[in-house]
PDB file of N, CA and C in Angstrom:
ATOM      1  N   UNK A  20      17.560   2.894   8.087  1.00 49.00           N
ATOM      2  CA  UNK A  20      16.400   2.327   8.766  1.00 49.00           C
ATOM      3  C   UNK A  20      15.292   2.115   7.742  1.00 49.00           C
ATOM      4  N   UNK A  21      14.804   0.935   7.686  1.00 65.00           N
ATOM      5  CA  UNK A  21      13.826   0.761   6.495  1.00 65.00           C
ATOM      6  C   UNK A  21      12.206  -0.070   7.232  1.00 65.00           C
ATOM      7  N   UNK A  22      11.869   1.056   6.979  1.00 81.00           N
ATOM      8  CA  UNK A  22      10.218   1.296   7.856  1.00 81.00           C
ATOM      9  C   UNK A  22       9.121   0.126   7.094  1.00 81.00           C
ATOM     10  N   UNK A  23       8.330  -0.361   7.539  1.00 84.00           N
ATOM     11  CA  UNK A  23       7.434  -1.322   7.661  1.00 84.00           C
ATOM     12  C   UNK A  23       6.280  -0.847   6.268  1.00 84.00           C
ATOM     13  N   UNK A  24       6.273   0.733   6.703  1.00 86.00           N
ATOM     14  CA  UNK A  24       5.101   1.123   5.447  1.00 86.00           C
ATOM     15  C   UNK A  24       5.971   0.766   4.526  1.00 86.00           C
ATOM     16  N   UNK A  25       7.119   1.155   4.057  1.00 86.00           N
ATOM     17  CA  UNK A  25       8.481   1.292   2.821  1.00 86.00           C
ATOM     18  C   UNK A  25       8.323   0.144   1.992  1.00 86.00           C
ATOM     19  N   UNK A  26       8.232  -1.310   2.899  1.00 88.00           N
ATOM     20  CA  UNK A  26       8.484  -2.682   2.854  1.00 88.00           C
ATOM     21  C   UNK A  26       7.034  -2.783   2.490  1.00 88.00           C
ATOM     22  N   UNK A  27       6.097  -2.319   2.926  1.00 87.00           N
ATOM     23  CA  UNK A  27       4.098  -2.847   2.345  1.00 87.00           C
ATOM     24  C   UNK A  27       3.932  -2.084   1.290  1.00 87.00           C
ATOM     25  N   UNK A  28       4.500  -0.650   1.228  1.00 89.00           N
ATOM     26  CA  UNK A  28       4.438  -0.068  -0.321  1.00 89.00           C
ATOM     27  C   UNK A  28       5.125  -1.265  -1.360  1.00 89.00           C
ATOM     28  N   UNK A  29       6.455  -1.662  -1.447  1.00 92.00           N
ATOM     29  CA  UNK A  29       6.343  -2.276  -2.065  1.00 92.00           C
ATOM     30  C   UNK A  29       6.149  -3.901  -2.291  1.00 92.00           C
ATOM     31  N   UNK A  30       6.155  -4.290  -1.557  1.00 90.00           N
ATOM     32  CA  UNK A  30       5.265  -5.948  -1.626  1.00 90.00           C
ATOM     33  C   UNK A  30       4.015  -5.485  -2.231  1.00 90.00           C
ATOM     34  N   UNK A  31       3.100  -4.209  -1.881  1.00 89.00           N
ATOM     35  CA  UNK A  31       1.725  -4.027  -2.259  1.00 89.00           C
ATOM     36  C   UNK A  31       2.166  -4.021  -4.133  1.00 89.00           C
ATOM     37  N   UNK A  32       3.113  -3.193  -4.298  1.00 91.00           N
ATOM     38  CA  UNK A  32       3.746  -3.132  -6.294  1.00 91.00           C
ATOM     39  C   UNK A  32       3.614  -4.193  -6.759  1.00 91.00           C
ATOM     40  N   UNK A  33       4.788  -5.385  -6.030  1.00 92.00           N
ATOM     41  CA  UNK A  33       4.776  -6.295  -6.436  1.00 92.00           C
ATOM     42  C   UNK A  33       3.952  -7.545  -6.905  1.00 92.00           C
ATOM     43  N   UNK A  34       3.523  -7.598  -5.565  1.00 89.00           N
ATOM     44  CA  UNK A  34       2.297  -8.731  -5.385  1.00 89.00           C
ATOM     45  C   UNK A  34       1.364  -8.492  -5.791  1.00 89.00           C
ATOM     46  N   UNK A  35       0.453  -7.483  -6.138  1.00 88.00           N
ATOM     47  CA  UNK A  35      -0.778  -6.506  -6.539  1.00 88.00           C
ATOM     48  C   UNK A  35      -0.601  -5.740  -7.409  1.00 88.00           C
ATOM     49  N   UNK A  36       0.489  -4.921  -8.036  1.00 89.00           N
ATOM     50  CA  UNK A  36       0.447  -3.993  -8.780  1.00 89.00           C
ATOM     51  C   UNK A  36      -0.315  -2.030  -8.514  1.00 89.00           C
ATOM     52  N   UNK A  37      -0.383  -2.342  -6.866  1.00 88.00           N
ATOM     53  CA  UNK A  37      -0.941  -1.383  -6.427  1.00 88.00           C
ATOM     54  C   UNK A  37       0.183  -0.208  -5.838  1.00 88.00           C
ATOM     55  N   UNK A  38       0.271   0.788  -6.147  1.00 88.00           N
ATOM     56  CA  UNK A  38       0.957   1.820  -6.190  1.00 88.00           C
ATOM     57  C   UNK A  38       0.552   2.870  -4.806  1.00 88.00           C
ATOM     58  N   UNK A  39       1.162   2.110  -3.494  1.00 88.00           N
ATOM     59  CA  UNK A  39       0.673   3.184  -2.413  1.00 88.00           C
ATOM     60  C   UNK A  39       2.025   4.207  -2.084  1.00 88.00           C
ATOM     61  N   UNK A  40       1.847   4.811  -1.111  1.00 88.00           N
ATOM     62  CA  UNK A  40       2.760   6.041  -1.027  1.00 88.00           C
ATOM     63  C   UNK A  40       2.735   5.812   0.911  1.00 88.00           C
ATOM     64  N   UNK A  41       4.323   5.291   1.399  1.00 87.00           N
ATOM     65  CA  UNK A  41       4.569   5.491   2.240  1.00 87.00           C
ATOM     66  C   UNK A  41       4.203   6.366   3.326  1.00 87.00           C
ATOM     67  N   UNK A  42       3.804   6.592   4.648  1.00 85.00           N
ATOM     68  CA  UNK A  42       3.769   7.918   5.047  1.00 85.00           C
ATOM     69  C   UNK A  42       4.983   7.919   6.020  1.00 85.00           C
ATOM     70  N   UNK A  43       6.181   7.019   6.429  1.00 84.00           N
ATOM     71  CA  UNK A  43       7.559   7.638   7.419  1.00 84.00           C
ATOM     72  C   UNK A  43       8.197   8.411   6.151  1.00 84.00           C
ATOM     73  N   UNK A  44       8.428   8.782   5.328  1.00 84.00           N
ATOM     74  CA  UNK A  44       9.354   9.547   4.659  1.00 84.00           C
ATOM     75  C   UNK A  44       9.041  10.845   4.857  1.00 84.00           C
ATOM     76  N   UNK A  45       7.429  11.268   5.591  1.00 84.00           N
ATOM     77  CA  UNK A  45       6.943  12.582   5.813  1.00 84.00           C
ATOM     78  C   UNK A  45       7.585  13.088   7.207  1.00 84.00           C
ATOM     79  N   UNK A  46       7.839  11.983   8.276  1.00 83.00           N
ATOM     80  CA  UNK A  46       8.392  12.564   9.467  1.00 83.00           C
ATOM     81  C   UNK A  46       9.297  12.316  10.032  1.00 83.00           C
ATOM     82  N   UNK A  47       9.932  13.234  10.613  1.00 84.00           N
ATOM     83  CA  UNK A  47      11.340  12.949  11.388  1.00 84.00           C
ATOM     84  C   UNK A  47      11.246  11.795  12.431  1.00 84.00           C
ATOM     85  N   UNK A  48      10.254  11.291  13.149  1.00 81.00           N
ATOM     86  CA  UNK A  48      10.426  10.251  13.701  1.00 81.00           C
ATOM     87  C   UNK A  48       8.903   9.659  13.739  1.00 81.00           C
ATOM     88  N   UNK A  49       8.902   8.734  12.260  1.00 74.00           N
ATOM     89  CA  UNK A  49       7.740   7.947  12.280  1.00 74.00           C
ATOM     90  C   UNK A  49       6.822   7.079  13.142  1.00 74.00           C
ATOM     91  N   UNK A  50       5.571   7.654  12.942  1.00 74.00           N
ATOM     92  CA  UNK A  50       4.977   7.031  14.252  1.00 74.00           C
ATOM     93  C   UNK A  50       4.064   5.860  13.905  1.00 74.00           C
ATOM     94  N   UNK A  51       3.794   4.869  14.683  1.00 75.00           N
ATOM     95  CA  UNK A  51       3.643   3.538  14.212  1.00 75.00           C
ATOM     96  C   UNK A  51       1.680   3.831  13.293  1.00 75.00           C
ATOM     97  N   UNK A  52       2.010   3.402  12.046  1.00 68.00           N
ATOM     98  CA  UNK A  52       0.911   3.991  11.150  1.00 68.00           C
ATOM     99  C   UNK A  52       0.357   2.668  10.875  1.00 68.00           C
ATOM    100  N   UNK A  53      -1.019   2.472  10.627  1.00 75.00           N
ATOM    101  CA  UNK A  53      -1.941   1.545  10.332  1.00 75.00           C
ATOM    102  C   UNK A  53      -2.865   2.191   9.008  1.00 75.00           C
ATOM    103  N   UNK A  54      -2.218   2.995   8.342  1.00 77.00           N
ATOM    104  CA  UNK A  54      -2.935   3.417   7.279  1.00 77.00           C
ATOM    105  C   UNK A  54      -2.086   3.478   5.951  1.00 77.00           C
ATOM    106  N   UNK A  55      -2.609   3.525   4.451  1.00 78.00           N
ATOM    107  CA  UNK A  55      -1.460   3.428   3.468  1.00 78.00           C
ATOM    108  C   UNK A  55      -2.228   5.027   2.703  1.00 78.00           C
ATOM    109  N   UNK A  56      -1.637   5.728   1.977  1.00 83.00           N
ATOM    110  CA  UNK A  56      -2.232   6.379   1.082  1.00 83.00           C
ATOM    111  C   UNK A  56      -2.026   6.176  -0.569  1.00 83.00           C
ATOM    112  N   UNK A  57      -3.049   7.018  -1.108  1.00 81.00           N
ATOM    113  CA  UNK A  57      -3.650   5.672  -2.101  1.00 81.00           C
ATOM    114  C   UNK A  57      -3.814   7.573  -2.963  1.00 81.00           C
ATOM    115  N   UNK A  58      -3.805   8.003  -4.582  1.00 78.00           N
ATOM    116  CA  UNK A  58      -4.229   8.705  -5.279  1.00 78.00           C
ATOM    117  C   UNK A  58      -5.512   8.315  -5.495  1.00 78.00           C
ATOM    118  N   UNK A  59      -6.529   8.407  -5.441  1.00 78.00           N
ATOM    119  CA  UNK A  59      -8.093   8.213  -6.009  1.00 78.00           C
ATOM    120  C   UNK A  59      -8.424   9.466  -7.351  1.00 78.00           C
ATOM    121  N   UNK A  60      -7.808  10.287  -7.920  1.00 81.00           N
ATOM    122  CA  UNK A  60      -8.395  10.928  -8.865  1.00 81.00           C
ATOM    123  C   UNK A  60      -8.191  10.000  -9.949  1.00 81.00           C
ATOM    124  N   UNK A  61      -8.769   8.858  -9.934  1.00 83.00           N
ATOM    125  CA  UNK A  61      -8.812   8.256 -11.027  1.00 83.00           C
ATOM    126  C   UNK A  61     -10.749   7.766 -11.663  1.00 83.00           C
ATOM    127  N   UNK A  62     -10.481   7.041 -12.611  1.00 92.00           N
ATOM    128  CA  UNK A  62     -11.689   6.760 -12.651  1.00 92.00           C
ATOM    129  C   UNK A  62     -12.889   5.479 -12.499  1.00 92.00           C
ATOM    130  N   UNK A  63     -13.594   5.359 -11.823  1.00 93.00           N
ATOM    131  CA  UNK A  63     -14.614   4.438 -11.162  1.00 93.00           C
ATOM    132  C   UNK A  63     -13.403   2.951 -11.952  1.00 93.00           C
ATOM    133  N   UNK A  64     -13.805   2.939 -13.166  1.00 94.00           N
ATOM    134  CA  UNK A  64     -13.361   1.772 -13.668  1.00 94.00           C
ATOM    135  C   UNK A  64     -11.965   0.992 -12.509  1.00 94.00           C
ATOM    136  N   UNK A  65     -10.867   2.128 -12.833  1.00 91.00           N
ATOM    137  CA  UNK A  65      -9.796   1.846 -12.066  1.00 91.00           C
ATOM    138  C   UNK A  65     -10.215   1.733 -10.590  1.00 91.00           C
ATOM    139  N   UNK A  66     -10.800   2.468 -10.376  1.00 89.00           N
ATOM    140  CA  UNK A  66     -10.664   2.458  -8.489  1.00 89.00           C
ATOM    141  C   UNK A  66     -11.637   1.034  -8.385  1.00 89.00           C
ATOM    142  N   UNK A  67     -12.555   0.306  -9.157  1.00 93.00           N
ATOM    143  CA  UNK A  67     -12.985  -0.945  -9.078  1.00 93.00           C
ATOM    144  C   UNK A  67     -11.878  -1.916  -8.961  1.00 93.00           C
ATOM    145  N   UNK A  68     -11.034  -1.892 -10.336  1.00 92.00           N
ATOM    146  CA  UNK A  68     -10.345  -3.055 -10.332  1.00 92.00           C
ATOM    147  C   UNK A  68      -9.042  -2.838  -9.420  1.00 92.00           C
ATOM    148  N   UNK A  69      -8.896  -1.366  -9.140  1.00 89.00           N
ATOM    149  CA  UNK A  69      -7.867  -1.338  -7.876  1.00 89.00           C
ATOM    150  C   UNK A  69      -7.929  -2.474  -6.239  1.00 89.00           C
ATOM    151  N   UNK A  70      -9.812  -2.048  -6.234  1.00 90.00           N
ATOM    152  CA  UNK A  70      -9.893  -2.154  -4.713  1.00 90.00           C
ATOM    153  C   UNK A  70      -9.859  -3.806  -4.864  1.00 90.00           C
ATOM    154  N   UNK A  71     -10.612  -4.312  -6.437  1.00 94.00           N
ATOM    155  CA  UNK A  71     -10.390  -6.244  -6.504  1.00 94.00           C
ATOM    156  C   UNK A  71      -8.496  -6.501  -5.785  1.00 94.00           C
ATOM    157  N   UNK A  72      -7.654  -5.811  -6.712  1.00 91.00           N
ATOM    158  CA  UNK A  72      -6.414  -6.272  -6.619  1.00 91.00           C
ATOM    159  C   UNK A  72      -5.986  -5.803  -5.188  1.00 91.00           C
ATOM    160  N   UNK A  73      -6.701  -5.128  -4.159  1.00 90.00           N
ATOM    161  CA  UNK A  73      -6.252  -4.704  -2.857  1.00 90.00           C
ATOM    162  C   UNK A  73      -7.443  -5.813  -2.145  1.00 90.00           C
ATOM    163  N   UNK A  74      -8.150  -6.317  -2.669  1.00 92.00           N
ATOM    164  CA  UNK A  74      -8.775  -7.361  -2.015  1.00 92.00           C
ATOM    165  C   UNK A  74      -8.096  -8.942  -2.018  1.00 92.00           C
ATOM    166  N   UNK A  75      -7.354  -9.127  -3.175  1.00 92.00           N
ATOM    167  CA  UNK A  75      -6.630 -10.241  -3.288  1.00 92.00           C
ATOM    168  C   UNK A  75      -5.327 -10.169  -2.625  1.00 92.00           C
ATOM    169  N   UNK A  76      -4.857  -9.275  -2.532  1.00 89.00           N
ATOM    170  CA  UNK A  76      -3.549  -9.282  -1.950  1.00 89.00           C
ATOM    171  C   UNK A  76      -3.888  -9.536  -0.327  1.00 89.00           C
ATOM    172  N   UNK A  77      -4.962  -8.791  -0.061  1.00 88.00           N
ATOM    173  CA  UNK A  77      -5.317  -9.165   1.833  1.00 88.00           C
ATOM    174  C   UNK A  77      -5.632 -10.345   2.043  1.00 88.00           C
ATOM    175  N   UNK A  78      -6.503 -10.871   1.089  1.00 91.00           N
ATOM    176  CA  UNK A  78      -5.987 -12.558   1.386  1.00 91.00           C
ATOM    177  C   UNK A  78      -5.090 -12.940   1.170  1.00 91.00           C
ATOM    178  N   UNK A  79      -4.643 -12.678   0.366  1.00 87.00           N
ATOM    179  CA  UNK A  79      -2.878 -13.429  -0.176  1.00 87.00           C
ATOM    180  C   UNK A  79      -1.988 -13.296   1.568  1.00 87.00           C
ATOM    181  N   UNK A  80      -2.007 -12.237   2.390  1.00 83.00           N
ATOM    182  CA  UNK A  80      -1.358 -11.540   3.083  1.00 83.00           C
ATOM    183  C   UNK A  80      -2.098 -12.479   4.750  1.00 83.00           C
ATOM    184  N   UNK A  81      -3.370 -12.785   4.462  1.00 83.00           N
ATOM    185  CA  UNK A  81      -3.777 -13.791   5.481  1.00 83.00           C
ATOM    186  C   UNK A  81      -3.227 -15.274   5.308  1.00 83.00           C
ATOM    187  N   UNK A  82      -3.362 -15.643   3.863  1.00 75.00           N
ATOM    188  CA  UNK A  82      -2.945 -17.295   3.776  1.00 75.00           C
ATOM    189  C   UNK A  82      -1.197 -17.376   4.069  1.00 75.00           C
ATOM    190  N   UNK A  83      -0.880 -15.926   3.691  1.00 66.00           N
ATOM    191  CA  UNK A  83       1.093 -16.349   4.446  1.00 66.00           C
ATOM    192  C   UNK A  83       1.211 -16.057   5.963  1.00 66.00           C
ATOM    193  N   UNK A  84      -0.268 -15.059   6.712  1.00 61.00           N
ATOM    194  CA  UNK A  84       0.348 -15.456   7.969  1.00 61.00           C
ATOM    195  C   UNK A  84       1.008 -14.372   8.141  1.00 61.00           C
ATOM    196  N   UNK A  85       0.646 -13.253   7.065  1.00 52.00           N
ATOM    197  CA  UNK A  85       1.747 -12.038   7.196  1.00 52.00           C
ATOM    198  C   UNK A  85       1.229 -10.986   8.142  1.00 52.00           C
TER     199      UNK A  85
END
């Protein structure tokens, strides 16, 4: 069974280069999630040009209609 977060973790790699972390691999029966998790101990610099490349991909993700 291959879960919806599984499939946005990685399109998010691909398309963006953004590195999120699934949350169905945490539960025995995944419940429908509207959230991604994200490491932030990084620094300002990165978490800037992170949130640009998580801003381009949400448009990218509106102009396909996804």
């Amino acid at each position: 069974d291959y879960d919806i977060d599984t499939a946005f973790a990685e399109r998010a790699f691909t398309w963006a280069g953004l590195a999120t972390i699934p949350l169905s691999p945490f539960y025995a029966e995944p419940p429908s999630l509207s959230v991604m998790r994200l490491c932030i101990a990084k620094r300002d610099e990165t978490l800037d040009a992170a949130a640009a490349r998580l801003a381009a991909f949400a448009a990218q993700l509106g102009r396909a209609g996804a």
